[in-house]
Short mmCIF file of C-alpha atoms and ligand atoms in Angstrom, two decimals:
data_model
loop_
_atom_site.label_atom_id
_atom_site.label_comp_id
_atom_site.label_asym_id
_atom_site.label_seq_id
_atom_site.Cartn_x
_atom_site.Cartn_y
_atom_site.Cartn_z
CA MET F 1 -3.79 -19.69 -10.30
CA ARG F 2 -4.51 -16.81 -12.79
CA GLN F 3 -1.29 -14.97 -13.81
CA LEU F 4 -1.73 -11.48 -15.26
CA THR F 5 0.09 -11.14 -18.46
CA PRO F 6 1.85 -7.70 -18.00
CA PRO F 7 0.80 -5.51 -20.88
CA VAL F 8 3.46 -2.94 -19.74
CA THR F 9 6.92 -3.28 -18.19
CA ALA F 10 6.04 -1.69 -14.89
CA PRO F 11 6.20 -3.67 -11.90
CA TYR F 12 3.30 -6.29 -11.54
CA SER F 13 2.23 -8.15 -8.51
CA CYS F 14 0.81 -11.70 -8.34
CA PHE F 15 -0.60 -13.28 -5.22
CA GLU F 16 0.88 -16.63 -4.80
CA LYS F 17 -0.11 -19.44 -2.43
CA LEU F 18 2.35 -19.56 0.51
CA GLY F 19 4.95 -22.44 -0.01
CA ALA F 20 4.09 -22.46 -3.82
CA SER F 21 7.40 -23.32 -5.67
CA ASP F 22 6.42 -20.74 -8.25
CA LEU F 23 8.95 -18.33 -6.61
CA ASP F 24 11.97 -20.60 -6.82
CA GLY F 25 14.46 -19.34 -9.33
CA ASP F 26 12.12 -16.61 -10.70
CA GLU F 27 14.33 -13.91 -12.11
CA THR F 28 11.60 -11.48 -12.41
CA LEU F 29 10.98 -11.24 -8.74
CA LEU F 30 11.69 -7.84 -7.24
CA GLY F 31 10.46 -8.56 -3.60
CA VAL F 32 8.20 -10.92 -1.75
CA ILE F 33 5.89 -9.97 1.19
CA GLU F 34 4.30 -12.96 2.83
CA HIS F 35 1.10 -12.16 4.53
CA GLY F 36 0.11 -14.52 7.40
CA THR F 37 0.08 -15.51 10.85
CA GLY F 38 3.70 -14.54 11.99
CA HIS F 39 6.45 -12.05 10.97
CA THR F 40 9.99 -12.59 10.13
CA GLY F 41 13.06 -10.29 9.56
CA VAL F 42 13.97 -9.18 5.99
CA SER F 43 15.95 -11.55 3.85
CA LEU F 44 18.11 -11.04 0.83
CA ALA F 45 19.03 -14.72 0.27
CA ASP F 46 17.38 -15.29 -3.37
CA GLY F 47 18.51 -12.01 -4.78
CA TYR F 48 15.35 -9.95 -3.61
CA PRO F 49 13.99 -8.70 -0.49
CA ARG F 50 11.72 -11.08 1.15
CA THR F 51 9.75 -10.72 4.55
CA ALA F 52 6.76 -11.97 6.35
CA VAL F 53 4.21 -9.63 8.09
CA HIS F 54 1.52 -10.71 10.65
CA THR F 55 -1.55 -9.37 8.84
CA THR F 56 -4.05 -11.99 9.55
CA THR F 57 -5.31 -14.63 12.08
CA ARG F 58 -5.97 -17.72 10.18
CA GLU F 59 -3.46 -19.84 8.48
CA ASP F 60 -5.85 -20.22 5.40
CA GLU F 61 -5.88 -16.52 4.61
CA SER F 62 -2.00 -16.56 4.13
CA PHE F 63 -0.37 -15.83 0.78
CA ALA F 64 2.65 -14.14 -0.73
CA GLU F 65 2.46 -10.75 -2.51
CA ALA F 66 4.91 -11.12 -5.22
CA TRP F 67 6.22 -8.11 -7.17
CA HIS F 68 7.80 -8.72 -10.37
CA ALA F 69 9.63 -6.89 -13.16
CA GLU F 70 11.67 -7.84 -16.27
CA GLY F 71 15.26 -7.84 -16.02
CA ARG F 72 16.51 -7.94 -12.35
CA GLU F 73 20.16 -6.88 -12.41
CA GLU F 74 21.08 -6.54 -8.62
CA SER F 75 20.13 -6.40 -4.95
CA GLY F 76 21.76 -5.02 -1.84
CA SER F 77 20.98 -3.33 1.48
CA HIS F 78 21.88 0.29 2.32
CA GLY F 79 20.90 2.16 5.55
CA GLY F 80 18.56 -0.67 6.68
CA VAL F 81 16.76 -0.89 3.45
CA ALA F 82 17.00 -4.26 1.56
CA TRP F 83 16.53 -3.55 -2.10
CA ALA F 84 16.41 -5.21 -5.52
CA ARG F 85 16.45 -3.35 -8.98
CA THR F 86 16.10 -3.74 -12.62
CA ALA F 87 17.46 -1.11 -15.01
CA ASP F 88 14.02 0.82 -14.45
CA TYR F 89 12.53 -0.01 -11.11
CA LEU F 90 13.65 -0.44 -7.64
CA PHE F 91 11.83 -2.30 -4.75
CA GLY F 92 12.84 -2.06 -1.26
CA VAL F 93 11.81 -3.35 2.34
CA ALA F 94 12.85 -1.83 5.90
CA ARG F 95 11.83 -2.70 9.25
CA VAL F 96 11.46 -0.61 12.48
CA PRO F 97 11.64 -3.27 15.51
CA GLU F 98 8.96 -3.31 17.94
CA GLY F 99 9.45 -0.85 20.68
CA GLY F 100 7.95 1.86 22.91
CA ARG F 101 8.21 4.55 20.28
CA TYR F 102 8.49 4.65 16.50
CA ALA F 103 8.94 8.22 15.38
CA ALA F 104 12.62 8.01 15.21
CA GLY F 105 12.85 4.70 13.65
CA THR F 106 10.20 5.62 10.98
CA ALA F 107 12.07 8.78 10.19
CA ALA F 108 15.35 6.75 9.81
CA VAL F 109 13.57 4.40 7.45
CA TYR F 110 12.07 7.10 5.37
CA THR F 111 15.40 9.24 5.14
CA GLY F 112 17.00 5.90 4.25
CA ILE F 113 14.38 5.35 1.49
CA PHE F 114 14.74 8.90 0.16
CA ASP F 115 18.55 8.60 0.18
CA LEU F 116 18.58 5.27 -1.42
CA ILE F 117 16.26 6.33 -4.31
CA GLY F 118 18.46 9.41 -4.86
CA THR F 119 21.79 7.48 -4.63
CA LEU F 120 20.81 4.58 -6.89
CA GLY F 121 18.99 6.90 -9.34
CA TYR F 122 15.29 5.85 -8.98
CA PRO F 123 14.05 9.17 -7.82
CA THR F 124 10.30 8.50 -8.60
CA LEU F 125 8.65 6.86 -5.58
CA ALA F 126 5.65 5.26 -6.79
CA ARG F 127 3.92 3.32 -3.96
CA THR F 128 4.56 2.74 -0.32
CA TRP F 129 3.00 0.26 2.14
CA ASN F 130 3.51 0.45 5.98
CA TYR F 131 2.37 -2.35 8.25
CA VAL F 132 2.31 -1.21 11.77
CA SER F 133 1.96 -3.40 14.71
CA GLY F 134 -0.24 -2.25 17.74
CA ILE F 135 -1.37 0.63 15.26
CA ASN F 136 -4.14 1.73 17.62
CA THR F 137 -2.29 1.26 21.04
CA PRO F 138 -0.64 3.88 22.88
CA ASN F 139 3.13 4.19 22.46
CA ALA F 140 5.46 4.93 25.63
CA ASP F 141 4.36 8.35 25.70
CA GLY F 142 0.64 7.66 25.29
CA LEU F 143 0.50 8.82 21.54
CA GLU F 144 -1.33 6.33 19.48
CA VAL F 145 1.36 4.19 17.54
CA TYR F 146 -0.15 5.15 14.02
CA ARG F 147 0.15 8.89 15.09
CA ASP F 148 3.69 8.21 16.27
CA PHE F 149 4.42 6.48 12.78
CA CYS F 150 3.02 9.63 10.95
CA VAL F 151 5.28 11.98 13.07
CA GLY F 152 8.48 10.02 11.92
CA ARG F 153 7.41 9.86 8.29
CA ALA F 154 6.42 13.73 8.34
CA GLU F 155 9.98 14.47 10.07
CA ALA F 156 11.75 12.52 7.27
CA LEU F 157 10.01 14.59 4.61
CA ASP F 158 11.00 17.74 6.44
CA ALA F 159 14.71 16.55 6.89
CA ARG F 160 14.99 16.00 3.18
CA GLY F 161 12.75 19.05 2.03
CA ILE F 162 10.36 16.74 0.36
CA ASP F 163 6.98 18.21 -0.76
CA PRO F 164 4.11 15.93 0.76
CA ALA F 165 2.26 16.38 -2.59
CA THR F 166 5.08 14.38 -4.23
CA MET F 167 4.33 11.34 -1.86
CA PRO F 168 2.67 8.54 -3.77
CA ALA F 169 -0.23 6.02 -3.10
CA ALA F 170 0.23 4.37 0.27
CA THR F 171 -1.18 1.92 2.75
CA GLY F 172 -0.83 2.50 6.52
CA ILE F 173 -2.48 -0.56 8.31
CA GLY F 174 -2.19 -2.70 11.39
CA THR F 175 -0.56 -5.98 12.08
CA HIS F 176 -0.54 -8.48 14.93
CA GLY F 177 3.19 -8.13 15.83
CA GLY F 178 6.63 -7.19 14.49
CA GLY F 179 6.99 -3.45 14.76
CA ILE F 180 6.76 -1.48 11.41
CA THR F 181 7.57 -2.99 8.00
CA SER F 182 7.62 -0.54 5.14
CA TYR F 183 8.17 -1.35 1.52
CA PHE F 184 8.18 0.64 -1.71
CA ILE F 185 8.48 0.73 -5.53
CA ALA F 186 10.39 3.48 -7.20
CA ALA F 187 11.04 4.11 -10.69
CA ARG F 188 14.23 5.60 -12.82
CA ALA F 189 12.10 7.60 -15.34
CA GLY F 190 8.68 7.75 -16.92
CA ASP F 191 5.65 9.64 -15.62
CA ARG F 192 4.18 9.59 -12.26
CA VAL F 193 0.74 11.19 -11.64
CA ASN F 194 -0.47 11.50 -8.15
CA ILE F 195 -4.30 11.32 -7.90
CA GLU F 196 -6.55 12.99 -5.27
CA ASN F 197 -10.03 12.20 -4.54
CA PRO F 198 -12.42 15.36 -4.76
CA ALA F 199 -14.68 13.76 -2.08
CA VAL F 200 -11.91 13.10 0.38
CA LEU F 201 -9.56 15.72 1.90
CA THR F 202 -5.78 15.57 0.75
CA ALA F 203 -4.20 13.48 3.48
CA HIS F 204 -1.49 15.84 4.33
CA ARG F 205 -4.17 18.57 5.08
CA TYR F 206 -5.88 16.50 7.64
CA PRO F 207 -6.60 18.63 10.49
CA GLN F 208 -4.68 18.00 13.86
CA GLN F 209 -7.44 16.13 15.52
CA TYR F 210 -6.10 13.18 13.73
CA GLY F 211 -2.53 13.51 15.03
CA PRO F 212 0.25 16.02 15.65
CA ARG F 213 1.56 15.37 12.08
CA PRO F 214 -0.74 14.41 9.10
CA PRO F 215 -0.45 11.31 6.94
CA VAL F 216 1.40 11.95 3.55
CA PHE F 217 0.06 9.94 0.65
CA ALA F 218 -1.84 10.33 -2.74
CA ARG F 219 -5.18 8.24 -3.18
CA ALA F 220 -3.70 6.74 -6.24
CA THR F 221 -0.52 6.93 -8.18
CA TRP F 222 -0.35 6.37 -12.05
CA LEU F 223 2.94 5.07 -13.21
CA SER F 224 3.87 4.63 -16.90
CA PRO F 225 7.11 3.71 -18.33
CA PRO F 226 9.20 6.41 -20.28
CA GLY F 227 7.99 6.91 -23.82
CA THR F 228 4.60 5.09 -23.26
CA ASP F 229 1.24 6.20 -22.07
CA ASP F 230 0.53 2.71 -21.06
CA GLY F 231 1.07 2.16 -17.27
CA ARG F 232 -0.52 1.02 -13.93
CA LEU F 233 -2.55 2.64 -11.41
CA PHE F 234 -1.68 1.93 -7.71
CA VAL F 235 -4.91 2.50 -5.70
CA SER F 236 -4.12 3.50 -1.89
CA ALA F 237 -5.81 1.74 1.03
CA THR F 238 -9.02 3.46 0.73
CA ALA F 239 -11.65 3.80 3.63
CA GLY F 240 -14.97 4.97 4.45
CA ILE F 241 -13.96 8.51 4.73
CA LEU F 242 -15.66 11.61 3.19
CA GLY F 243 -14.02 15.01 3.59
CA HIS F 244 -11.70 14.14 6.49
CA GLU F 245 -14.44 12.35 8.48
CA THR F 246 -15.16 8.53 8.95
CA VAL F 247 -18.74 8.03 7.75
CA HIS F 248 -21.13 5.22 9.04
CA HIS F 249 -19.89 4.40 12.38
CA GLY F 250 -20.19 0.88 13.33
CA ASP F 251 -21.68 -0.07 10.04
CA VAL F 252 -19.22 -2.33 8.11
CA ALA F 253 -21.31 -2.77 4.99
CA ALA F 254 -21.97 0.93 4.61
CA GLN F 255 -18.30 1.78 5.07
CA CYS F 256 -17.44 -0.99 2.54
CA GLU F 257 -19.79 0.74 -0.07
CA VAL F 258 -18.13 3.96 0.74
CA SER F 259 -14.82 2.62 0.26
CA LEU F 260 -15.61 1.10 -3.07
CA GLU F 261 -17.33 4.32 -4.08
CA ASN F 262 -14.14 6.30 -3.36
CA ILE F 263 -12.03 3.85 -5.25
CA ALA F 264 -14.54 4.16 -8.27
CA ARG F 265 -14.50 7.97 -8.14
CA VAL F 266 -10.56 7.99 -7.76
CA ILE F 267 -10.08 5.84 -10.84
CA GLY F 268 -13.07 7.03 -13.03
CA ALA F 269 -12.50 8.93 -16.27
CA GLU F 270 -13.75 12.48 -14.85
CA ASN F 271 -11.21 12.36 -11.89
CA LEU F 272 -8.13 11.06 -13.97
CA GLY F 273 -9.07 13.71 -16.64
CA ARG F 274 -8.78 16.16 -14.07
CA HIS F 275 -5.21 15.03 -13.39
CA GLY F 276 -4.40 15.29 -16.96
CA LEU F 277 -4.81 11.60 -17.83
CA ARG F 278 -6.86 10.63 -20.75
CA ARG F 279 -8.21 7.47 -19.46
CA GLY F 280 -10.78 6.11 -17.18
CA TYR F 281 -11.63 2.90 -14.98
CA THR F 282 -14.26 1.17 -13.09
CA LEU F 283 -14.26 -1.24 -10.11
CA ALA F 284 -14.38 -3.89 -12.83
CA ASP F 285 -10.86 -3.03 -13.70
CA VAL F 286 -9.32 -3.29 -10.25
CA ASP F 287 -7.05 -6.41 -9.57
CA HIS F 288 -4.75 -7.71 -6.70
CA LEU F 289 -6.89 -6.19 -4.03
CA LYS F 290 -6.00 -6.56 -0.28
CA VAL F 291 -9.19 -6.13 1.86
CA TYR F 292 -8.42 -5.36 5.42
CA VAL F 293 -11.21 -6.12 7.85
CA ARG F 294 -11.11 -5.14 11.72
CA HIS F 295 -13.45 -7.68 13.07
CA ARG F 296 -13.53 -11.29 11.98
CA GLU F 297 -17.32 -11.56 12.20
CA ASP F 298 -17.41 -8.74 9.31
CA ILE F 299 -15.51 -10.81 6.83
CA SER F 300 -18.52 -12.51 5.28
CA THR F 301 -20.33 -9.23 4.83
CA VAL F 302 -17.43 -7.55 3.30
CA ARG F 303 -16.77 -10.46 0.89
CA ARG F 304 -20.32 -10.34 -0.30
CA ILE F 305 -20.29 -6.72 -1.06
CA CYS F 306 -16.70 -7.10 -2.75
CA ALA F 307 -18.03 -9.89 -4.88
CA GLU F 308 -21.08 -7.88 -6.05
CA ARG F 309 -18.93 -4.87 -7.07
CA LEU F 310 -15.57 -6.31 -8.38
CA SER F 311 -14.62 -8.35 -11.26
CA ARG F 312 -15.05 -12.08 -10.76
CA GLU F 313 -11.64 -12.61 -12.41
CA ALA F 314 -9.99 -10.45 -9.79
CA THR F 315 -7.52 -11.69 -7.13
CA VAL F 316 -9.06 -10.55 -3.80
CA ALA F 317 -7.01 -11.34 -0.48
CA VAL F 318 -9.06 -10.66 2.66
CA LEU F 319 -7.01 -10.05 5.84
CA HIS F 320 -8.07 -9.76 9.62
CA THR F 321 -6.18 -6.73 11.20
CA ASP F 322 -6.48 -3.42 12.64
CA ILE F 323 -6.77 -0.19 10.81
CA ALA F 324 -5.15 3.32 11.17
CA ARG F 325 -8.24 5.00 12.67
CA THR F 326 -10.15 3.17 15.34
CA ASP F 327 -13.48 3.91 13.77
CA LEU F 328 -12.57 2.36 10.48
CA LEU F 329 -13.99 -1.28 10.21
CA VAL F 330 -12.68 -1.94 6.62
CA GLU F 331 -10.16 -0.70 3.96
CA ILE F 332 -9.33 -1.72 0.43
CA GLU F 333 -6.44 -1.27 -1.93
CA GLY F 334 -5.57 -2.62 -5.42
CA VAL F 335 -3.87 -2.35 -8.89
CA VAL F 336 -5.46 -1.23 -12.25
CA ALA F 337 -3.84 -2.68 -15.30
C1 LIG M 1 -7.02 7.49 5.44
O1 LIG M 1 -7.41 7.74 4.52
C2 LIG M 1 -7.05 5.93 6.06
O2 LIG M 1 -0.73 6.59 6.60
O3 LIG M 1 0.04 5.90 4.58
C3 LIG M 1 -4.94 4.96 4.19
C4 LIG M 1 -3.81 4.64 3.28
C5 LIG M 1 -4.65 5.35 5.40
C6 LIG M 1 -2.57 5.22 3.79
C7 LIG M 1 -1.00 6.08 5.44
C8 LIG M 1 -3.25 5.65 6.01
C9 LIG M 1 -2.33 5.48 5.12
O4 LIG M 1 -6.70 8.18 6.10
C10 LIG M 1 -5.70 5.50 6.56
#
């Protein structure tokens, strides 16, 4: 397996084959998320949070998303959030158990995260992921579970007085069971720049037709260690959305192209320059991609388009799972540098 040699000390991810012994005794591990055909609770047994999320339906698509950083110091659990930290970075995982309603549990998880990053002194939230079972199904009150989740996340921001514009890149995607698993990376210091997409409405400004409370995340987040301008760009799960509207209903190939064009626009020099960053990237620079596909029969199409557009060297994991909006057929995330 190709290992990225990290050019900077910011957290870096590797996708490992499940069951690989590479993870044993690795002192740089900050957290491990196993993607596969079942879910588990969150363990801290090896000095870092580890959990399994049910993000696909075929065993051979399973892999472990392993987040590393140099100099792991300590791990623990606080307010339902299992965490590990280095001097500079904090990684945490929390779970809302499966149930009829998620807003209260999600609000508790996010207030727990905000309190933890404050208490431990890693105030700069840099990336979050949210894996939501039954994401398109109605909750006990008839509200779609994704919208229910968004209500809870928004309430946590309200409760802690957090400006939605400070929320970083994110993923909000379906799973096949297990409630909601949220994980995050936060930093003690350094520069964080949240990046928007000029062709897509800022998520926290989405109109109410998408739910009572909007999602809160940036389209990408730049994170560079203190005293350097060398960092990583975390690209959010990106879909075939222009403005606030889903485009190309029912056409997975066209939605995949728009997703990739959206990523290219977000990470390009013109857009990063608008956000004060003097650098620019292309799709060939994106690695550690997770590609979420709603319908199994669309996977070969999505694989072909991604192979045409991305670097041959990139690690691309394709997962079969539901997506936040019922009309979205594909979503793509990744990391630059
Ligand atoms: C979208 O752009 C598609 O709720 O955290 C993508 C990334 C999506 C993150 C989230 C949702 C989230 O609205 C869905």
